[in-house]
Coordinates of C-alpha atoms and ligand atoms in Angstrom, one line a residue:
Chain A
M1 CA 15.2 17.8 7.7
L2 CA 15.1 14.2 6.4
I3 CA 12.5 12.0 8.0
L4 CA 13.1 8.9 5.8
E5 CA 16.5 7.9 4.5
T6 CA 17.6 4.9 2.5
K7 CA 21.2 3.9 1.9
D8 CA 22.2 1.4 -0.7
L9 CA 18.8 -0.1 -0.5
S10 CA 18.2 -3.1 -2.6
K11 CA 15.5 -5.6 -3.2
R12 CA 16.0 -8.6 -5.5
Y13 CA 13.2 -10.9 -6.8
D14 CA 15.1 -13.9 -8.0
G15 CA 16.9 -12.5 -10.9
V16 CA 15.3 -9.1 -11.0
A17 CA 16.9 -6.2 -9.1
A18 CA 13.7 -4.2 -8.4
L19 CA 15.7 -1.8 -6.2
D20 CA 19.4 -1.5 -6.9
G21 CA 21.5 0.3 -4.4
L22 CA 19.1 3.1 -3.9
S23 CA 20.1 6.0 -1.6
L24 CA 17.7 8.8 -1.1
G25 CA 16.2 11.1 1.5
I26 CA 12.6 12.2 2.0
E27 CA 12.0 15.7 3.5
A28 CA 9.8 15.9 6.5
G29 CA 6.6 17.9 6.1
A30 CA 6.8 17.9 2.3
V31 CA 5.1 16.1 -0.5
T32 CA 7.6 14.1 -2.5
A33 CA 6.5 12.6 -5.8
V34 CA 8.2 9.3 -6.9
I35 CA 8.2 8.9 -10.6
G36 CA 9.7 6.6 -13.1
P37 CA 8.8 4.3 -16.0
N38 CA 6.8 1.1 -15.4
G39 CA 8.8 -1.4 -13.5
S40 CA 11.3 1.1 -12.3
G41 CA 10.8 0.0 -8.6
K42 CA 8.4 2.6 -7.3
S43 CA 5.9 0.2 -5.7
T44 CA 8.8 -2.0 -4.5
L45 CA 10.2 1.0 -2.7
V46 CA 6.9 1.5 -0.9
N47 CA 6.7 -2.2 -0.2
V48 CA 10.1 -2.3 1.4
L49 CA 9.6 0.9 3.4
S50 CA 6.4 -0.4 4.8
G51 CA 7.9 -3.8 5.7
V52 CA 5.5 -5.6 3.3
A53 CA 8.5 -6.9 1.3
P54 CA 11.7 -7.6 3.2
K55 CA 14.7 -5.7 1.8
T56 CA 17.6 -7.8 0.6
G57 CA 20.3 -5.2 1.3
G58 CA 21.0 -1.7 2.5
R59 CA 19.6 0.4 5.3
I60 CA 16.5 2.4 6.2
A61 CA 16.3 5.1 8.8
V62 CA 13.3 6.9 10.1
S63 CA 14.0 10.3 11.8
G64 CA 17.6 9.2 12.1
V65 CA 16.7 5.9 13.8
A66 CA 17.9 2.9 11.8
L67 CA 15.3 0.2 11.3
G68 CA 16.8 -3.3 11.6
R69 CA 14.8 -6.2 10.2
I70 CA 11.5 -4.4 9.8
T71 CA 8.3 -6.4 9.5
A72 CA 5.0 -5.0 8.4
S73 CA 3.6 -4.9 11.9
D74 CA 6.5 -2.8 13.1
V75 CA 6.2 0.1 10.7
A76 CA 3.0 1.6 12.2
A77 CA 5.0 2.2 15.4
Y78 CA 7.4 4.4 13.3
G79 CA 4.5 6.5 12.1
I80 CA 4.4 5.0 8.6
T81 CA 1.3 4.0 6.7
R82 CA 0.5 3.3 3.1
T83 CA -2.0 2.5 0.4
F84 CA -1.6 -0.2 -2.2
Q85 CA -1.4 0.2 -6.0
E86 CA -3.9 -2.7 -6.3
V87 CA -6.4 -1.7 -3.6
R88 CA -6.4 -4.1 -0.6
L89 CA -9.4 -3.6 1.6
F90 CA -11.1 -6.0 4.0
N91 CA -13.6 -6.9 1.4
Q92 CA -16.1 -8.9 3.4
M93 CA -16.3 -6.3 6.1
N94 CA -18.4 -3.2 5.8
V95 CA -17.0 0.3 5.0
M96 CA -17.3 1.5 8.6
E97 CA -15.5 -1.6 10.0
N98 CA -12.7 -1.1 7.5
L99 CA -11.8 2.1 9.4
L100 CA -12.7 1.0 12.9
V101 CA -10.3 -1.9 12.7
V102 CA -7.5 0.6 12.1
L103 CA -8.7 3.0 14.8
T104 CA -9.2 0.6 17.7
E105 CA -6.7 -1.0 20.1
K106 CA -4.1 -3.2 18.5
N107 CA -3.1 -5.6 21.2
V108 CA -5.2 -8.6 21.8
F109 CA -6.4 -8.0 25.3
G110 CA -7.1 -4.3 24.7
A111 CA -9.1 -5.3 21.7
I112 CA -11.3 -7.6 23.6
L113 CA -12.0 -4.9 26.2
E114 CA -12.4 -2.0 23.9
R115 CA -12.8 1.2 25.9
H116 CA -13.0 4.0 23.4
A117 CA -15.6 2.7 20.9
E118 CA -17.5 6.0 20.8
K119 CA -14.4 8.1 20.1
H120 CA -13.4 5.8 17.3
A121 CA -16.8 5.7 15.7
R122 CA -16.8 9.5 15.6
R123 CA -13.4 9.7 14.0
A124 CA -14.5 7.0 11.4
E125 CA -17.6 9.1 10.6
E126 CA -15.4 12.2 10.1
L127 CA -13.1 10.4 7.7
L128 CA -15.9 8.8 5.8
R129 CA -17.6 12.1 5.3
K130 CA -14.3 13.5 4.0
V131 CA -14.1 10.9 1.2
N132 CA -17.8 11.0 0.6
L133 CA -18.5 7.4 1.7
W134 CA -20.6 8.0 4.8
E135 CA -23.8 7.0 3.0
K136 CA -22.1 3.7 2.1
R137 CA -20.9 2.9 5.7
S138 CA -22.9 -0.3 6.0
E139 CA -22.0 -1.7 2.6
L140 CA -19.4 -4.3 2.1
A141 CA -16.1 -2.8 1.0
G142 CA -15.9 -5.5 -1.7
G143 CA -19.1 -4.2 -3.3
L144 CA -17.9 -0.6 -3.8
S145 CA -17.0 0.8 -7.2
Y146 CA -13.3 1.0 -8.1
G147 CA -12.9 4.6 -7.2
Q148 CA -14.8 4.3 -4.0
R149 CA -12.5 1.5 -3.0
K150 CA -9.5 3.7 -3.6
L151 CA -11.0 6.5 -1.5
L152 CA -11.8 4.1 1.3
E153 CA -8.2 2.9 1.3
I154 CA -7.0 6.5 1.6
A155 CA -9.4 7.1 4.5
R156 CA -8.1 3.9 6.1
A157 CA -4.5 5.3 5.8
L158 CA -5.7 8.6 7.4
A159 CA -7.3 6.6 10.2
S160 CA -3.9 5.3 11.2
G161 CA -2.9 8.8 12.3
A162 CA 0.6 8.3 10.8
D163 CA 3.2 10.9 10.2
I164 CA 4.4 9.5 7.0
Y165 CA 2.0 8.5 4.2
L166 CA 3.2 6.3 1.3
F167 CA 0.5 6.6 -1.4
D168 CA 0.9 4.3 -4.4
E169 CA -0.9 5.8 -7.3
P170 CA -3.9 7.1 -5.4
F171 CA -5.3 9.0 -8.4
A172 CA -5.1 6.2 -10.9
G173 CA -8.5 5.4 -12.4
L174 CA -10.4 8.1 -10.4
F175 CA -13.2 10.3 -11.8
P176 CA -12.5 14.0 -11.7
E177 CA -14.6 14.7 -8.6
M178 CA -12.8 11.9 -6.8
V179 CA -9.4 13.3 -7.9
K180 CA -10.5 16.6 -6.3
I181 CA -11.2 14.8 -3.0
V182 CA -7.8 13.1 -3.0
E183 CA -6.1 16.4 -3.9
G184 CA -7.8 17.9 -0.9
V185 CA -6.6 15.1 1.4
L186 CA -3.0 15.6 0.2
V187 CA -3.1 19.4 0.6
E188 CA -4.5 19.0 4.1
L189 CA -1.9 16.5 5.2
R190 CA 0.8 18.9 4.0
R191 CA -0.8 21.7 5.9
E192 CA -0.8 19.6 9.0
G193 CA 3.0 19.1 8.5
K194 CA 2.7 15.4 7.6
T195 CA 5.1 13.8 5.2
V196 CA 3.7 12.4 2.0
V197 CA 5.4 10.1 -0.6
L198 CA 3.3 10.1 -3.7
I199 CA 3.8 7.7 -6.6
E200 CA 2.1 9.3 -9.6
H201 CA 2.3 9.4 -13.4
N202 CA 0.3 12.5 -14.1
M203 CA 2.7 15.5 -14.4
D204 CA 0.0 18.1 -13.9
L205 CA -0.9 16.6 -10.5
I206 CA 2.8 16.4 -9.6
R207 CA 3.4 20.0 -10.5
A208 CA 0.4 21.1 -8.5
L209 CA 1.0 19.0 -5.4
A210 CA 4.7 17.9 -5.0
D211 CA 7.4 20.0 -3.4
R212 CA 10.1 17.5 -4.5
V213 CA 10.5 14.8 -7.0
V214 CA 12.5 11.5 -6.9
V215 CA 13.0 9.8 -10.2
L216 CA 13.7 6.1 -10.3
D217 CA 14.9 4.1 -13.3
G218 CA 15.7 0.4 -13.2
G219 CA 15.7 0.5 -9.4
K220 CA 18.3 3.2 -9.3
L221 CA 18.0 6.9 -8.4
L222 CA 18.0 8.9 -11.6
A223 CA 17.5 12.4 -10.1
E224 CA 16.0 14.1 -7.1
G225 CA 15.3 17.7 -6.2
A226 CA 12.8 20.4 -6.3
T227 CA 9.8 19.7 -8.6
A228 CA 10.1 22.1 -11.4
A229 CA 13.9 21.9 -11.7
T230 CA 14.0 18.1 -11.6
L231 CA 11.2 17.6 -14.1
G232 CA 13.0 19.8 -16.5
R233 CA 16.2 17.8 -16.5
R234 CA 17.1 16.2 -19.7
E235 CA 17.8 12.6 -18.4
V236 CA 14.4 12.7 -16.7
L237 CA 12.6 13.7 -19.8
E238 CA 14.4 11.0 -21.7
A239 CA 13.7 8.3 -19.2
Y240 CA 10.0 9.3 -19.1
L241 CA 9.3 10.2 -22.7
G242 CA 11.6 7.5 -24.1
E243 CA 9.5 4.7 -22.7
Chain B
M1 CA -38.9 -39.2 24.3
D2 CA -35.7 -40.6 25.6
Y3 CA -34.3 -40.8 22.1
F4 CA -35.3 -37.2 21.5
I5 CA -33.5 -36.1 24.6
H6 CA -30.5 -38.1 23.4
L7 CA -30.5 -36.2 20.1
A8 CA -30.9 -32.9 21.9
I9 CA -27.8 -33.6 24.1
L10 CA -25.8 -34.5 21.0
F11 CA -27.1 -31.2 19.4
A12 CA -25.7 -29.3 22.4
I13 CA -22.3 -31.0 22.2
Y14 CA -22.0 -30.5 18.5
G15 CA -23.3 -27.0 18.8
I16 CA -20.5 -26.2 21.1
L17 CA -18.0 -27.8 18.8
G18 CA -19.4 -25.9 15.8
L19 CA -19.2 -22.6 17.6
S20 CA -15.6 -23.4 18.7
L21 CA -14.5 -24.3 15.2
N22 CA -16.4 -21.4 13.6
L23 CA -14.3 -18.9 15.6
V24 CA -11.2 -20.4 14.0
V25 CA -12.3 -21.3 10.5
G26 CA -15.2 -18.9 9.8
Y27 CA -14.1 -15.8 11.6
T28 CA -10.3 -16.0 11.4
G29 CA -10.0 -18.0 8.1
L30 CA -7.7 -20.7 9.6
L31 CA -8.8 -23.9 8.0
S32 CA -8.2 -26.2 11.0
V33 CA -8.9 -29.9 10.7
A34 CA -7.7 -30.6 14.2
E35 CA -11.0 -30.0 16.1
A36 CA -11.4 -33.6 17.2
A37 CA -8.0 -33.5 18.9
F38 CA -9.1 -30.8 21.4
Y39 CA -12.5 -32.4 21.8
G40 CA -10.6 -35.6 22.6
V41 CA -8.1 -33.9 25.0
G42 CA -11.1 -32.5 26.8
A43 CA -12.9 -35.9 27.0
Y44 CA -9.8 -37.8 28.1
V45 CA -8.6 -35.3 30.8
T46 CA -12.1 -35.2 32.2
A47 CA -12.5 -39.0 32.1
L48 CA -9.2 -39.6 33.7
L49 CA -9.7 -37.1 36.5
L50 CA -13.2 -38.5 37.2
V51 CA -12.2 -42.2 37.1
N52 CA -8.7 -42.2 38.5
A53 CA -8.8 -39.3 40.9
G54 CA -12.4 -39.1 41.8
W55 CA -12.6 -35.4 41.0
N56 CA -15.7 -33.3 40.8
F57 CA -16.9 -33.1 37.2
F58 CA -16.8 -29.3 37.0
A59 CA -13.3 -29.1 38.4
A60 CA -12.2 -31.8 35.9
M61 CA -13.8 -29.9 33.1
G62 CA -11.9 -26.8 34.1
V63 CA -8.6 -28.6 34.1
A64 CA -9.6 -30.2 30.7
V65 CA -10.2 -26.7 29.2
I66 CA -6.8 -25.5 30.5
A67 CA -5.0 -28.7 29.2
S68 CA -6.6 -28.4 25.8
A69 CA -5.7 -24.7 25.6
A70 CA -2.1 -25.5 26.5
V71 CA -1.9 -28.2 23.8
A72 CA -3.4 -25.7 21.4
L73 CA -0.8 -23.1 22.3
V74 CA 2.0 -25.4 21.3
I75 CA 0.2 -26.7 18.1
G76 CA -0.8 -23.1 17.2
L77 CA 2.7 -21.9 17.5
V78 CA 3.9 -24.4 15.0
L79 CA 0.8 -23.9 12.7
S80 CA 1.5 -20.1 12.7
R81 CA 4.4 -20.8 10.3
F82 CA 1.9 -22.1 7.7
G83 CA -0.6 -20.4 5.6
G84 CA -3.4 -21.4 3.2
D85 CA -3.6 -25.1 2.2
Y86 CA -0.5 -25.9 4.2
Y87 CA -2.2 -24.8 7.3
A88 CA -5.0 -27.3 6.7
L89 CA -2.6 -30.1 6.0
A90 CA -0.4 -29.4 9.0
S91 CA -3.4 -29.2 11.3
L92 CA -4.6 -32.5 9.9
G93 CA -1.2 -33.9 10.8
F94 CA -1.6 -32.7 14.4
G95 CA -5.1 -34.3 14.5
V96 CA -3.6 -37.6 13.5
I97 CA -0.8 -37.3 16.0
I98 CA -3.1 -36.6 18.9
Y99 CA -5.4 -39.4 17.8
S100 CA -2.5 -41.8 17.8
I101 CA -1.5 -40.7 21.3
F102 CA -5.0 -41.6 22.5
L103 CA -4.6 -44.9 20.7
N104 CA -1.1 -45.8 21.8
W105 CA -0.3 -44.3 25.1
Q106 CA -1.9 -47.4 26.7
A107 CA -0.7 -46.7 30.3
V108 CA -2.8 -43.6 30.5
T109 CA -5.5 -43.8 27.9
N110 CA -6.0 -47.6 28.0
G111 CA -5.5 -47.6 24.2
P112 CA -8.2 -48.9 21.9
L113 CA -10.1 -50.4 24.9
G114 CA -10.9 -46.9 26.0
I115 CA -12.0 -45.7 29.5
P116 CA -15.3 -47.2 30.8
A117 CA -17.5 -46.4 33.8
I118 CA -17.0 -42.6 33.7
P119 CA -19.4 -41.2 36.3
R120 CA -22.1 -38.6 35.7
P121 CA -21.6 -35.1 37.1
D122 CA -22.2 -34.4 40.7
F123 CA -23.5 -30.8 41.3
F124 CA -23.2 -30.1 45.1
G125 CA -24.5 -33.5 46.0
Y126 CA -27.1 -33.6 43.3
V127 CA -26.1 -36.3 40.7
I128 CA -27.0 -35.2 37.2
G129 CA -27.8 -38.8 36.3
D130 CA -30.9 -38.8 34.3
E131 CA -31.0 -37.7 30.7
A132 CA -33.3 -34.8 31.2
S133 CA -31.2 -33.0 33.7
Y134 CA -28.1 -33.8 31.6
L135 CA -29.8 -32.1 28.7
V136 CA -30.5 -29.0 30.8
M137 CA -26.9 -28.9 31.9
S138 CA -25.6 -29.3 28.3
L139 CA -27.9 -26.6 27.0
V140 CA -26.7 -24.3 29.8
F141 CA -23.1 -24.8 28.6
L142 CA -24.2 -24.3 25.0
L143 CA -25.8 -21.0 25.9
L144 CA -22.7 -20.0 27.9
V145 CA -20.4 -20.8 24.9
Y146 CA -22.8 -18.9 22.6
V147 CA -22.8 -15.8 24.7
V148 CA -19.0 -15.8 25.1
S149 CA -18.5 -16.4 21.4
R150 CA -20.9 -13.6 20.5
F151 CA -19.1 -11.2 22.9
I152 CA -15.8 -12.1 21.2
V153 CA -16.9 -11.7 17.6
R154 CA -18.6 -8.4 18.3
S155 CA -15.6 -6.9 20.1
S156 CA -12.7 -5.1 18.4
F157 CA -10.9 -8.4 18.7
G158 CA -13.6 -10.0 16.6
R159 CA -13.2 -7.3 14.0
A160 CA -9.4 -7.8 13.9
I161 CA -9.6 -11.5 13.3
R162 CA -12.0 -11.0 10.4
A163 CA -9.6 -8.5 9.0
I164 CA -6.8 -11.1 9.3
R165 CA -9.0 -13.5 7.4
E166 CA -9.6 -10.9 4.7
D167 CA -6.0 -9.7 4.2
E168 CA -3.3 -10.6 6.8
A169 CA -0.5 -8.6 5.2
A170 CA -2.7 -5.5 4.9
I171 CA -3.9 -5.5 8.5
Q172 CA -0.3 -5.9 9.8
V173 CA 0.6 -2.6 8.2
F174 CA -1.7 -1.0 10.7
G175 CA 0.3 -2.3 13.7
Y176 CA -1.5 -5.6 14.3
R177 CA 0.6 -8.6 15.2
A178 CA -1.6 -11.2 13.4
I179 CA 0.2 -14.1 15.0
N180 CA -1.0 -13.2 18.5
Y181 CA -4.5 -12.9 17.3
K182 CA -4.4 -16.2 15.5
L183 CA -2.8 -18.0 18.5
L184 CA -5.3 -16.6 21.0
I185 CA -8.4 -17.5 18.9
F186 CA -7.0 -21.0 18.3
V187 CA -6.4 -21.4 22.0
I188 CA -9.9 -20.1 22.9
G189 CA -11.4 -22.5 20.3
A190 CA -9.6 -25.4 21.8
G191 CA -10.7 -24.5 25.3
I192 CA -14.3 -24.4 24.1
A193 CA -13.9 -27.8 22.3
A194 CA -12.7 -29.3 25.6
I195 CA -16.1 -28.3 27.2
A196 CA -17.8 -30.4 24.6
G197 CA -15.4 -33.2 25.2
A198 CA -16.1 -33.2 29.0
L199 CA -19.8 -33.2 28.3
Y200 CA -19.5 -36.1 25.9
A201 CA -17.3 -38.3 28.2
S202 CA -19.6 -38.0 31.2
Y203 CA -22.7 -38.4 29.1
I204 CA -21.8 -41.5 27.2
T205 CA -19.8 -42.7 30.3
Y206 CA -17.3 -44.5 28.0
I207 CA -14.7 -43.1 25.6
D208 CA -12.3 -44.6 23.2
P209 CA -10.0 -43.1 20.5
S210 CA -12.4 -43.9 17.6
T211 CA -14.6 -40.9 18.6
F212 CA -11.8 -38.5 18.1
S213 CA -10.5 -39.5 14.7
V214 CA -10.1 -37.1 11.7
N215 CA -13.6 -38.1 10.6
E216 CA -14.9 -36.3 13.6
S217 CA -13.0 -33.1 12.7
I218 CA -14.4 -33.3 9.2
F219 CA -17.9 -33.8 10.7
V220 CA -17.6 -30.6 12.7
L221 CA -16.1 -28.8 9.7
A222 CA -19.2 -29.8 7.8
I223 CA -21.4 -28.3 10.6
V224 CA -19.6 -25.0 10.3
I225 CA -19.6 -24.8 6.5
L226 CA -23.1 -26.0 6.1
G227 CA -24.4 -23.6 8.8
G228 CA -22.4 -20.7 7.5
L229 CA -18.9 -19.4 8.0
A230 CA -18.7 -16.6 10.5
S231 CA -22.3 -17.1 11.6
L232 CA -22.8 -18.3 15.1
R233 CA -26.4 -19.1 14.7
G234 CA -25.5 -20.9 11.5
S235 CA -23.3 -23.3 13.5
L236 CA -26.2 -24.1 15.8
F237 CA -28.3 -24.7 12.8
G238 CA -25.7 -26.9 11.2
A239 CA -25.3 -28.9 14.3
A240 CA -29.1 -29.5 14.6
F241 CA -29.3 -30.4 10.9
L242 CA -26.4 -32.9 10.9
V243 CA -27.4 -34.5 14.2
L244 CA -30.9 -35.0 12.9
L245 CA -29.9 -36.0 9.4
P246 CA -29.8 -39.8 10.0
E247 CA -33.3 -39.5 11.5
L248 CA -34.4 -37.6 8.5
L249 CA -33.0 -40.3 6.3
R250 CA -34.9 -42.9 8.3
F251 CA -38.0 -40.8 8.1
V252 CA -38.0 -40.7 4.3
G253 CA -37.8 -44.5 4.3
F254 CA -34.2 -45.6 4.4
P255 CA -33.9 -48.8 6.5
D256 CA -32.1 -48.3 9.8
T257 CA -28.9 -50.1 8.9
I258 CA -28.5 -48.2 5.6
A259 CA -29.4 -44.9 7.1
A260 CA -26.5 -45.1 9.5
Q261 CA -24.1 -45.9 6.7
M262 CA -25.6 -43.5 4.3
R263 CA -24.8 -40.7 6.7
Q264 CA -21.2 -40.2 5.7
A265 CA -22.1 -40.3 2.0
V266 CA -24.9 -37.8 2.4
Y267 CA -22.6 -35.4 4.3
G268 CA -20.1 -35.6 1.4
V269 CA -22.8 -35.0 -1.2
L270 CA -24.3 -32.1 0.8
L271 CA -20.9 -30.5 1.2
V272 CA -20.1 -30.7 -2.5
V273 CA -23.5 -29.4 -3.5
L274 CA -23.2 -26.6 -1.1
M275 CA -19.7 -25.6 -2.2
L276 CA -21.0 -25.5 -5.8
Y277 CA -24.2 -23.5 -5.2
R278 CA -23.9 -21.7 -1.9
P279 CA -20.3 -21.5 -0.7
E280 CA -21.3 -19.1 2.1
G281 CA -23.3 -21.9 3.8
L282 CA -27.0 -21.9 4.4
T283 CA -27.1 -18.9 6.7
G284 CA -23.6 -17.3 6.4
E285 CA -22.4 -14.2 4.6
Y286 CA -18.8 -15.2 4.2
R287 CA -16.9 -17.4 1.9
L288 CA -13.7 -19.2 2.7
Ligands
ATP1 N1 6.3 -9.7 -6.0 C1 7.2 -9.7 -7.1 N2 7.8 -10.8 -7.5 C2 8.6 -10.7 -8.6 N3 9.0 -9.6 -9.2 C3 8.5 -8.5 -8.8 C4 7.5 -8.4 -7.7 N4 7.2 -7.1 -7.5 C5 7.8 -6.4 -8.4 N5 8.6 -7.2 -9.2 C6 9.5 -6.7 -10.3 O1 10.2 -5.7 -9.8 C7 10.3 -4.6 -10.7 C8 9.8 -3.3 -10.2 O2 8.4 -3.5 -10.0 P1 7.5 -2.3 -9.3 O3 6.2 -2.9 -9.1 O4 8.2 -1.8 -8.1 O5 7.5 -1.2 -10.4 P2 6.7 0.2 -10.5 O6 7.7 1.2 -10.6 O7 5.8 0.3 -9.3 O8 5.9 0.0 -11.8 P3 4.4 0.5 -12.2 O9 4.5 1.9 -12.6 O10 4.0 -0.4 -13.3 O11 3.5 0.3 -11.0 C9 9.6 -5.1 -12.0 O12 10.5 -5.7 -12.8 C10 8.7 -6.1 -11.4 O13 8.4 -7.1 -12.4
MG2 MG1 3.8 0.3 -9.0

């Protein structure tokens, strides 16, 4: 079953067609890797799907429901969450608060009269332990190391409790032990039946983690299908190795 | 002694203004330069209700708070279309507009001549006429505003506005409608500023537009920045410091007339030095 579909999706930045008539489908409950050379539109795809950048054409549907003019604050309601290629945390807030703000009530009055503080605190602790940041809970997010910041951003995405996770290069720049943690997170999400879209350059990780692969080139779909078969196709090898 | 009480009352009034503006600028990151407008709406509405309609002070203050909040709702809706530097400029524009309404809507505000003979508050038959009781009342309001502000910033709502300050696009991805939060805190800030306006009008017993010019907004901004962004105690500290500054200047030997004029220049120099060496303010943790 397809949980996310795009039809003729396009995104233009004055002059540049970052996405150019892209039609693809993301399988529910699977890990789909999105690959392609630098500048092929991978991050733009995530930005458009998460409402952070408005699309300039085409359609997006979640579980068969067409999204009209989506804005960033709408996508959470459709069960979509994401991380950013360039980590974006709430830097001058501490590690714990970075998660709590995602866990607590989202409407203004509910937020003033918070009623489930304890439950949220417990969930935040659980997530911080998972990414090995519990000891750092009172430190400012802006003061963490690069890898710790990436892990915190992943924990923040998990805190949203979404069904669809768009991870933009979550492994980039991580030490091996941190790579292990993120791998564990992805495996667990998959086991829970969540949908993961994973932008990644490392082929070993993709072979290990992804059920399916989508290959972009110049904002267009170059190939899609099961991991091993798709990675073996000649045009994919050329696009990737030719860069 | 009287003079000391006078300074303490000013401290309470500016402390309230500092707390109000810190919610908007320090916690939410909205660089508003319109504070004097809401301070002024509070003062004018209170003064008019006391002088023309013979209202009770506290009822007048309540209406002033609502009026100021309503004005802020309209202004805030327009401001929500702007970000960053444009926000500051647009809020400055609104500050100037409200100021010129005070100045030019003569039928109501009496224009540059202002409104004289504003009575002191009447608390169930007890007139808060002398300075000492006025100080007590002002401090009670300051405490009240402090407690409410602390509740707000420590709530989940307070965490959300700080996240908006840190990265508005990122927090929206998690389902927050940032515009609602920005509007509400702006309206709350304006309501609080009106309390200060009411206290000022009834204390000085005379108001005119000159008190509510852009200069005043910048003065309150200096309190917030000097004391520390996103630090409530800092705002109290900043208010105390800037209210006492002319006295300090006098104390270190500036003649009276010069001390008064030096004030503006010293604020300016202080702000520049602070921005250079301690952009988080004297007690704050955050930077703009
Ligand atoms: N905000 C923007 N403004 C202008 N152009 C942009 C913007 N974001 C992306 N682009 C352009 O769109 C194209 C696709 O960029 P995108 O970031 O989606 O690529 P990518 O596949 O994620 O690359 P990488 O592997 O380097 O992360 C590039 O040509 C890029 O320069
Ligand atoms: Mg990218």
